[in-house]
PDB file of N, CA and C in Angstrom:
ATOM      1  N   LEU A   1      19.230  17.295  -5.586  1.00  0.00           N
ATOM      2  CA  LEU A   1      18.277  16.043  -5.334  1.00  0.00           C
ATOM      3  C   LEU A   1      17.526  16.590  -4.261  1.00  0.00           C
ATOM      4  N   LEU A   2      16.144  16.528  -4.360  1.00  0.00           N
ATOM      5  CA  LEU A   2      15.346  16.724  -3.266  1.00  0.00           C
ATOM      6  C   LEU A   2      14.676  15.287  -2.728  1.00  0.00           C
ATOM      7  N   SER A   3      14.964  15.029  -1.543  1.00  0.00           N
ATOM      8  CA  SER A   3      14.493  13.662  -1.160  1.00  0.00           C
ATOM      9  C   SER A   3      13.043  13.689  -0.359  1.00  0.00           C
ATOM     10  N   GLY A   4      12.709  14.844   0.302  1.00  0.00           N
ATOM     11  CA  GLY A   4      11.602  15.049   1.101  1.00  0.00           C
ATOM     12  C   GLY A   4      11.126  16.330   1.411  1.00  0.00           C
ATOM     13  N   ILE A   5       9.995  16.491   1.653  1.00  0.00           N
ATOM     14  CA  ILE A   5       9.509  18.021   2.009  1.00  0.00           C
ATOM     15  C   ILE A   5       8.442  17.686   3.054  1.00  0.00           C
ATOM     16  N   GLY A   6       8.374  18.712   3.909  1.00  0.00           N
ATOM     17  CA  GLY A   6       7.376  18.649   4.980  1.00  0.00           C
ATOM     18  C   GLY A   6       7.053  20.148   5.689  1.00  0.00           C
ATOM     19  N   GLY A   7       6.316  20.259   6.700  1.00  0.00           N
ATOM     20  CA  GLY A   7       6.299  21.462   7.376  1.00  0.00           C
ATOM     21  C   GLY A   7       5.601  22.665   6.496  1.00  0.00           C
ATOM     22  N   MET A   8       4.833  22.133   5.524  1.00  0.00           N
ATOM     23  CA  MET A   8       4.084  23.076   4.660  1.00  0.00           C
ATOM     24  C   MET A   8       3.095  23.894   5.456  1.00  0.00           C
ATOM     25  N   PRO A   9       3.145  25.366   5.018  1.00  0.00           N
ATOM     26  CA  PRO A   9       2.056  26.256   5.725  1.00  0.00           C
ATOM     27  C   PRO A   9       0.669  25.931   5.396  1.00  0.00           C
ATOM     28  N   ALA A  10      -0.222  26.188   6.287  1.00  0.00           N
ATOM     29  CA  ALA A  10      -1.689  25.904   6.143  1.00  0.00           C
ATOM     30  C   ALA A  10      -2.054  26.746   4.903  1.00  0.00           C
ATOM     31  N   SER A  11      -1.473  27.851   4.427  1.00  0.00           N
ATOM     32  CA  SER A  11      -2.087  28.558   3.572  1.00  0.00           C
ATOM     33  C   SER A  11      -1.595  28.152   2.197  1.00  0.00           C
ATOM     34  N   LEU A  12      -0.814  26.914   1.936  1.00  0.00           N
ATOM     35  CA  LEU A  12      -0.429  26.411   0.718  1.00  0.00           C
ATOM     36  C   LEU A  12      -1.578  25.880  -0.121  1.00  0.00           C
ATOM     37  N   VAL A  13      -1.534  26.353  -1.475  1.00  0.00           N
ATOM     38  CA  VAL A  13      -2.686  26.159  -2.259  1.00  0.00           C
ATOM     39  C   VAL A  13      -2.241  25.464  -3.465  1.00  0.00           C
ATOM     40  N   THR A  14      -1.053  25.703  -4.222  1.00  0.00           N
ATOM     41  CA  THR A  14      -0.542  24.849  -5.290  1.00  0.00           C
ATOM     42  C   THR A  14       0.942  24.497  -4.924  1.00  0.00           C
ATOM     43  N   MET A  15       1.211  23.233  -5.338  1.00  0.00           N
ATOM     44  CA  MET A  15       2.628  22.763  -5.228  1.00  0.00           C
ATOM     45  C   MET A  15       2.928  21.997  -6.460  1.00  0.00           C
ATOM     46  N   SER A  16       3.941  22.277  -7.037  1.00  0.00           N
ATOM     47  CA  SER A  16       4.391  21.690  -8.313  1.00  0.00           C
ATOM     48  C   SER A  16       5.891  21.290  -8.221  1.00  0.00           C
ATOM     49  N   ILE A  17       6.310  20.103  -8.268  1.00  0.00           N
ATOM     50  CA  ILE A  17       7.615  19.648  -8.155  1.00  0.00           C
ATOM     51  C   ILE A  17       7.881  18.434  -9.154  1.00  0.00           C
ATOM     52  N   VAL A  18       8.504  18.813 -10.252  1.00  0.00           N
ATOM     53  CA  VAL A  18       8.513  17.843 -11.300  1.00  0.00           C
ATOM     54  C   VAL A  18       9.972  17.373 -11.686  1.00  0.00           C
ATOM     55  N   SER A  19       9.964  16.171 -11.857  1.00  0.00           N
ATOM     56  CA  SER A  19      11.451  15.694 -12.147  1.00  0.00           C
ATOM     57  C   SER A  19      12.633  15.810 -11.307  1.00  0.00           C
ATOM     58  N   SER A  20      12.238  15.673  -9.971  1.00  0.00           N
ATOM     59  CA  SER A  20      13.191  16.282  -8.794  1.00  0.00           C
ATOM     60  C   SER A  20      13.618  15.058  -7.870  1.00  0.00           C
ATOM     61  N   SER A  21      13.426  13.829  -8.275  1.00  0.00           N
ATOM     62  CA  SER A  21      13.849  12.732  -7.344  1.00  0.00           C
ATOM     63  C   SER A  21      13.356  12.963  -6.002  1.00  0.00           C
ATOM     64  N   LEU A  22      12.157  13.470  -5.968  1.00  0.00           N
ATOM     65  CA  LEU A  22      11.372  13.686  -4.657  1.00  0.00           C
ATOM     66  C   LEU A  22      10.918  12.257  -4.084  1.00  0.00           C
ATOM     67  N   THR A  23      11.109  11.848  -2.969  1.00  0.00           N
ATOM     68  CA  THR A  23      11.006  10.537  -2.548  1.00  0.00           C
ATOM     69  C   THR A  23       9.707  10.478  -1.320  1.00  0.00           C
ATOM     70  N   VAL A  24       9.642  11.666  -0.756  1.00  0.00           N
ATOM     71  CA  VAL A  24       8.619  11.770   0.478  1.00  0.00           C
ATOM     72  C   VAL A  24       7.913  13.028   0.406  1.00  0.00           C
ATOM     73  N   LEU A  25       6.452  12.724   0.550  1.00  0.00           N
ATOM     74  CA  LEU A  25       5.691  13.931   0.806  1.00  0.00           C
ATOM     75  C   LEU A  25       5.058  13.781   2.279  1.00  0.00           C
ATOM     76  N   LYS A  26       5.160  14.685   3.219  1.00  0.00           N
ATOM     77  CA  LYS A  26       4.616  14.486   4.460  1.00  0.00           C
ATOM     78  C   LYS A  26       3.184  14.873   4.293  1.00  0.00           C
ATOM     79  N   ASP A  27       2.455  14.456   5.445  1.00  0.00           N
ATOM     80  CA  ASP A  27       0.943  14.892   5.521  1.00  0.00           C
ATOM     81  C   ASP A  27       0.558  16.182   4.972  1.00  0.00           C
ATOM     82  N   LEU A  28      -0.375  16.506   3.984  1.00  0.00           N
ATOM     83  CA  LEU A  28      -0.610  17.869   3.648  1.00  0.00           C
ATOM     84  C   LEU A  28      -2.121  18.097   4.091  1.00  0.00           C
ATOM     85  N   SER A  29      -2.822  17.261   4.817  1.00  0.00           N
ATOM     86  CA  SER A  29      -4.109  17.437   5.071  1.00  0.00           C
ATOM     87  C   SER A  29      -4.529  18.802   5.754  1.00  0.00           C
ATOM     88  N   HIS A  30      -3.599  19.366   6.482  1.00  0.00           N
ATOM     89  CA  HIS A  30      -3.928  20.526   7.044  1.00  0.00           C
ATOM     90  C   HIS A  30      -3.718  21.829   6.159  1.00  0.00           C
ATOM     91  N   THR A  31      -3.403  21.519   4.911  1.00  0.00           N
ATOM     92  CA  THR A  31      -3.161  22.710   4.054  1.00  0.00           C
ATOM     93  C   THR A  31      -4.334  23.126   3.210  1.00  0.00           C
ATOM     94  N   ALA A  32      -4.418  24.149   2.626  1.00  0.00           N
ATOM     95  CA  ALA A  32      -5.514  24.523   1.805  1.00  0.00           C
ATOM     96  C   ALA A  32      -5.334  24.070   0.235  1.00  0.00           C
ATOM     97  N   LEU A  33      -4.292  23.116   0.108  1.00  0.00           N
ATOM     98  CA  LEU A  33      -4.041  22.665  -1.123  1.00  0.00           C
ATOM     99  C   LEU A  33      -5.037  22.405  -2.198  1.00  0.00           C
ATOM    100  N   ASP A  34      -4.906  23.026  -3.379  1.00  0.00           N
ATOM    101  CA  ASP A  34      -5.940  22.731  -4.393  1.00  0.00           C
ATOM    102  C   ASP A  34      -5.391  22.051  -5.601  1.00  0.00           C
ATOM    103  N   ILE A  35      -4.171  22.179  -5.783  1.00  0.00           N
ATOM    104  CA  ILE A  35      -3.400  21.694  -6.953  1.00  0.00           C
ATOM    105  C   ILE A  35      -2.105  20.975  -6.577  1.00  0.00           C
ATOM    106  N   LEU A  36      -1.897  19.699  -6.726  1.00  0.00           N
ATOM    107  CA  LEU A  36      -0.744  19.062  -6.545  1.00  0.00           C
ATOM    108  C   LEU A  36      -0.215  18.386  -7.753  1.00  0.00           C
ATOM    109  N   ASN A  37       0.978  18.837  -8.155  1.00  0.00           N
ATOM    110  CA  ASN A  37       1.584  18.374  -9.495  1.00  0.00           C
ATOM    111  C   ASN A  37       3.173  17.906  -9.131  1.00  0.00           C
ATOM    112  N   VAL A  38       3.204  16.655  -9.099  1.00  0.00           N
ATOM    113  CA  VAL A  38       4.462  16.017  -8.560  1.00  0.00           C
ATOM    114  C   VAL A  38       4.773  14.794  -9.530  1.00  0.00           C
ATOM    115  N   PRO A  39       4.660  14.817 -10.756  1.00  0.00           N
ATOM    116  CA  PRO A  39       5.093  13.744 -11.747  1.00  0.00           C
ATOM    117  C   PRO A  39       6.584  13.610 -11.735  1.00  0.00           C
ATOM    118  N   LYS A  40       6.892  12.477 -12.285  1.00  0.00           N
ATOM    119  CA  LYS A  40       8.282  11.979 -12.627  1.00  0.00           C
ATOM    120  C   LYS A  40       9.339  12.186 -11.399  1.00  0.00           C
ATOM    121  N   ASN A  41       8.948  11.673 -10.110  1.00  0.00           N
ATOM    122  CA  ASN A  41       9.744  11.519  -8.962  1.00  0.00           C
ATOM    123  C   ASN A  41       9.970  10.205  -8.572  1.00  0.00           C
ATOM    124  N   SER A  42      10.178   9.978  -7.388  1.00  0.00           N
ATOM    125  CA  SER A  42      10.483   8.766  -6.785  1.00  0.00           C
ATOM    126  C   SER A  42       9.628   8.384  -5.465  1.00  0.00           C
ATOM    127  N   ILE A  43       8.496   8.915  -5.502  1.00  0.00           N
ATOM    128  CA  ILE A  43       7.485   8.743  -4.428  1.00  0.00           C
ATOM    129  C   ILE A  43       6.877   7.390  -4.453  1.00  0.00           C
ATOM    130  N   VAL A  44       7.065   6.740  -3.162  1.00  0.00           N
ATOM    131  CA  VAL A  44       6.498   5.422  -3.132  1.00  0.00           C
ATOM    132  C   VAL A  44       5.199   5.432  -2.320  1.00  0.00           C
ATOM    133  N   SER A  45       5.094   6.368  -1.435  1.00  0.00           N
ATOM    134  CA  SER A  45       3.779   6.387  -0.713  1.00  0.00           C
ATOM    135  C   SER A  45       3.253   7.602  -0.579  1.00  0.00           C
ATOM    136  N   PHE A  46       1.973   7.585  -0.406  1.00  0.00           N
ATOM    137  CA  PHE A  46       1.381   9.209  -0.620  1.00  0.00           C
ATOM    138  C   PHE A  46       0.619   9.464   0.652  1.00  0.00           C
ATOM    139  N   PRO A  47       0.844  10.761   1.140  1.00  0.00           N
ATOM    140  CA  PRO A  47       0.311  11.133   2.451  1.00  0.00           C
ATOM    141  C   PRO A  47      -1.241  11.537   2.266  1.00  0.00           C
ATOM    142  N   SER A  48      -1.883  11.788   3.352  1.00  0.00           N
ATOM    143  CA  SER A  48      -3.331  12.252   3.335  1.00  0.00           C
ATOM    144  C   SER A  48      -3.368  13.664   2.815  1.00  0.00           C
ATOM    145  N   LEU A  49      -4.431  13.858   1.914  1.00  0.00           N
ATOM    146  CA  LEU A  49      -4.575  15.199   1.332  1.00  0.00           C
ATOM    147  C   LEU A  49      -5.812  15.833   1.729  1.00  0.00           C
ATOM    148  N   PRO A  50      -5.961  17.186   1.673  1.00  0.00           N
ATOM    149  CA  PRO A  50      -7.037  17.862   2.144  1.00  0.00           C
ATOM    150  C   PRO A  50      -8.192  17.578   1.167  1.00  0.00           C
ATOM    151  N   ASP A  51      -9.546  17.688   1.620  1.00  0.00           N
ATOM    152  CA  ASP A  51     -10.602  17.432   0.761  1.00  0.00           C
ATOM    153  C   ASP A  51     -10.837  18.451  -0.324  1.00  0.00           C
ATOM    154  N   SER A  52     -10.159  19.534  -0.367  1.00  0.00           N
ATOM    155  CA  SER A  52     -10.385  20.572  -1.120  1.00  0.00           C
ATOM    156  C   SER A  52      -9.484  20.392  -2.397  1.00  0.00           C
ATOM    157  N   MET A  53      -8.995  19.301  -2.712  1.00  0.00           N
ATOM    158  CA  MET A  53      -8.280  19.044  -3.971  1.00  0.00           C
ATOM    159  C   MET A  53      -8.941  19.067  -5.243  1.00  0.00           C
ATOM    160  N   SER A  54      -8.478  19.859  -6.163  1.00  0.00           N
ATOM    161  CA  SER A  54      -9.263  19.745  -7.490  1.00  0.00           C
ATOM    162  C   SER A  54      -8.407  19.108  -8.692  1.00  0.00           C
ATOM    163  N   TYR A  55      -7.107  18.939  -8.352  1.00  0.00           N
ATOM    164  CA  TYR A  55      -6.125  18.387  -9.436  1.00  0.00           C
ATOM    165  C   TYR A  55      -5.005  17.834  -8.828  1.00  0.00           C
ATOM    166  N   ILE A  56      -4.821  16.562  -9.071  1.00  0.00           N
ATOM    167  CA  ILE A  56      -3.586  15.836  -8.554  1.00  0.00           C
ATOM    168  C   ILE A  56      -2.897  15.026  -9.699  1.00  0.00           C
ATOM    169  N   ASN A  57      -1.647  15.281  -9.876  1.00  0.00           N
ATOM    170  CA  ASN A  57      -0.820  14.551 -10.988  1.00  0.00           C
ATOM    171  C   ASN A  57       0.236  13.986 -10.132  1.00  0.00           C
ATOM    172  N   ILE A  58       0.314  12.609 -10.203  1.00  0.00           N
ATOM    173  CA  ILE A  58       1.304  11.870  -9.333  1.00  0.00           C
ATOM    174  C   ILE A  58       1.757  10.798 -10.270  1.00  0.00           C
ATOM    175  N   SER A  59       1.545  11.012 -11.680  1.00  0.00           N
ATOM    176  CA  SER A  59       1.959   9.991 -12.630  1.00  0.00           C
ATOM    177  C   SER A  59       3.564   9.740 -12.681  1.00  0.00           C
ATOM    178  N   GLN A  60       3.950   8.569 -13.098  1.00  0.00           N
ATOM    179  CA  GLN A  60       5.387   8.201 -13.319  1.00  0.00           C
ATOM    180  C   GLN A  60       6.122   8.414 -11.883  1.00  0.00           C
ATOM    181  N   ASN A  61       5.401   7.873 -10.764  1.00  0.00           N
ATOM    182  CA  ASN A  61       5.894   7.623  -9.471  1.00  0.00           C
ATOM    183  C   ASN A  61       5.749   6.074  -9.148  1.00  0.00           C
ATOM    184  N   PRO A  62       6.898   5.488  -8.529  1.00  0.00           N
ATOM    185  CA  PRO A  62       6.718   4.191  -8.274  1.00  0.00           C
ATOM    186  C   PRO A  62       5.767   4.005  -7.066  1.00  0.00           C
ATOM    187  N   LEU A  63       4.439   4.391  -7.014  1.00  0.00           N
ATOM    188  CA  LEU A  63       3.677   4.274  -5.832  1.00  0.00           C
ATOM    189  C   LEU A  63       3.341   2.858  -5.358  1.00  0.00           C
ATOM    190  N   THR A  64       3.352   2.498  -3.999  1.00  0.00           N
ATOM    191  CA  THR A  64       3.022   1.397  -3.414  1.00  0.00           C
ATOM    192  C   THR A  64       1.875   1.423  -2.584  1.00  0.00           C
ATOM    193  N   SER A  65       1.721   2.727  -2.032  1.00  0.00           N
ATOM    194  CA  SER A  65       0.523   2.790  -1.133  1.00  0.00           C
ATOM    195  C   SER A  65      -0.014   4.346  -1.278  1.00  0.00           C
ATOM    196  N   LEU A  66      -1.251   4.383  -1.167  1.00  0.00           N
ATOM    197  CA  LEU A  66      -1.892   5.755  -1.037  1.00  0.00           C
ATOM    198  C   LEU A  66      -2.453   6.088   0.260  1.00  0.00           C
ATOM    199  N   GLY A  67      -2.388   7.245   0.705  1.00  0.00           N
ATOM    200  CA  GLY A  67      -3.104   7.679   1.992  1.00  0.00           C
ATOM    201  C   GLY A  67      -4.519   7.924   1.560  1.00  0.00           C
ATOM    202  N   SER A  68      -5.190   8.725   2.253  1.00  0.00           N
ATOM    203  CA  SER A  68      -6.729   9.170   1.970  1.00  0.00           C
ATOM    204  C   SER A  68      -6.662  10.131   0.728  1.00  0.00           C
ATOM    205  N   VAL A  69      -6.508   9.602  -0.487  1.00  0.00           N
ATOM    206  CA  VAL A  69      -6.415  10.465  -1.533  1.00  0.00           C
ATOM    207  C   VAL A  69      -7.942  10.656  -2.067  1.00  0.00           C
TER     208      VAL A  69
END
């Protein structure tokens, strides 16, 4: 069971966490993230993301709020 992640390096480009009961994503706006794939988790709010994003999959999460996506 993975409840939350944070402290990602600025060089992070791709993140994929699928069906892991993830509940929390910390602010990722400081990273070089281009691809975020986190479907089928338990994320209810979404952090700020970098402007460089080209692909986001947040399907099948019980989202109640979005940061600056």
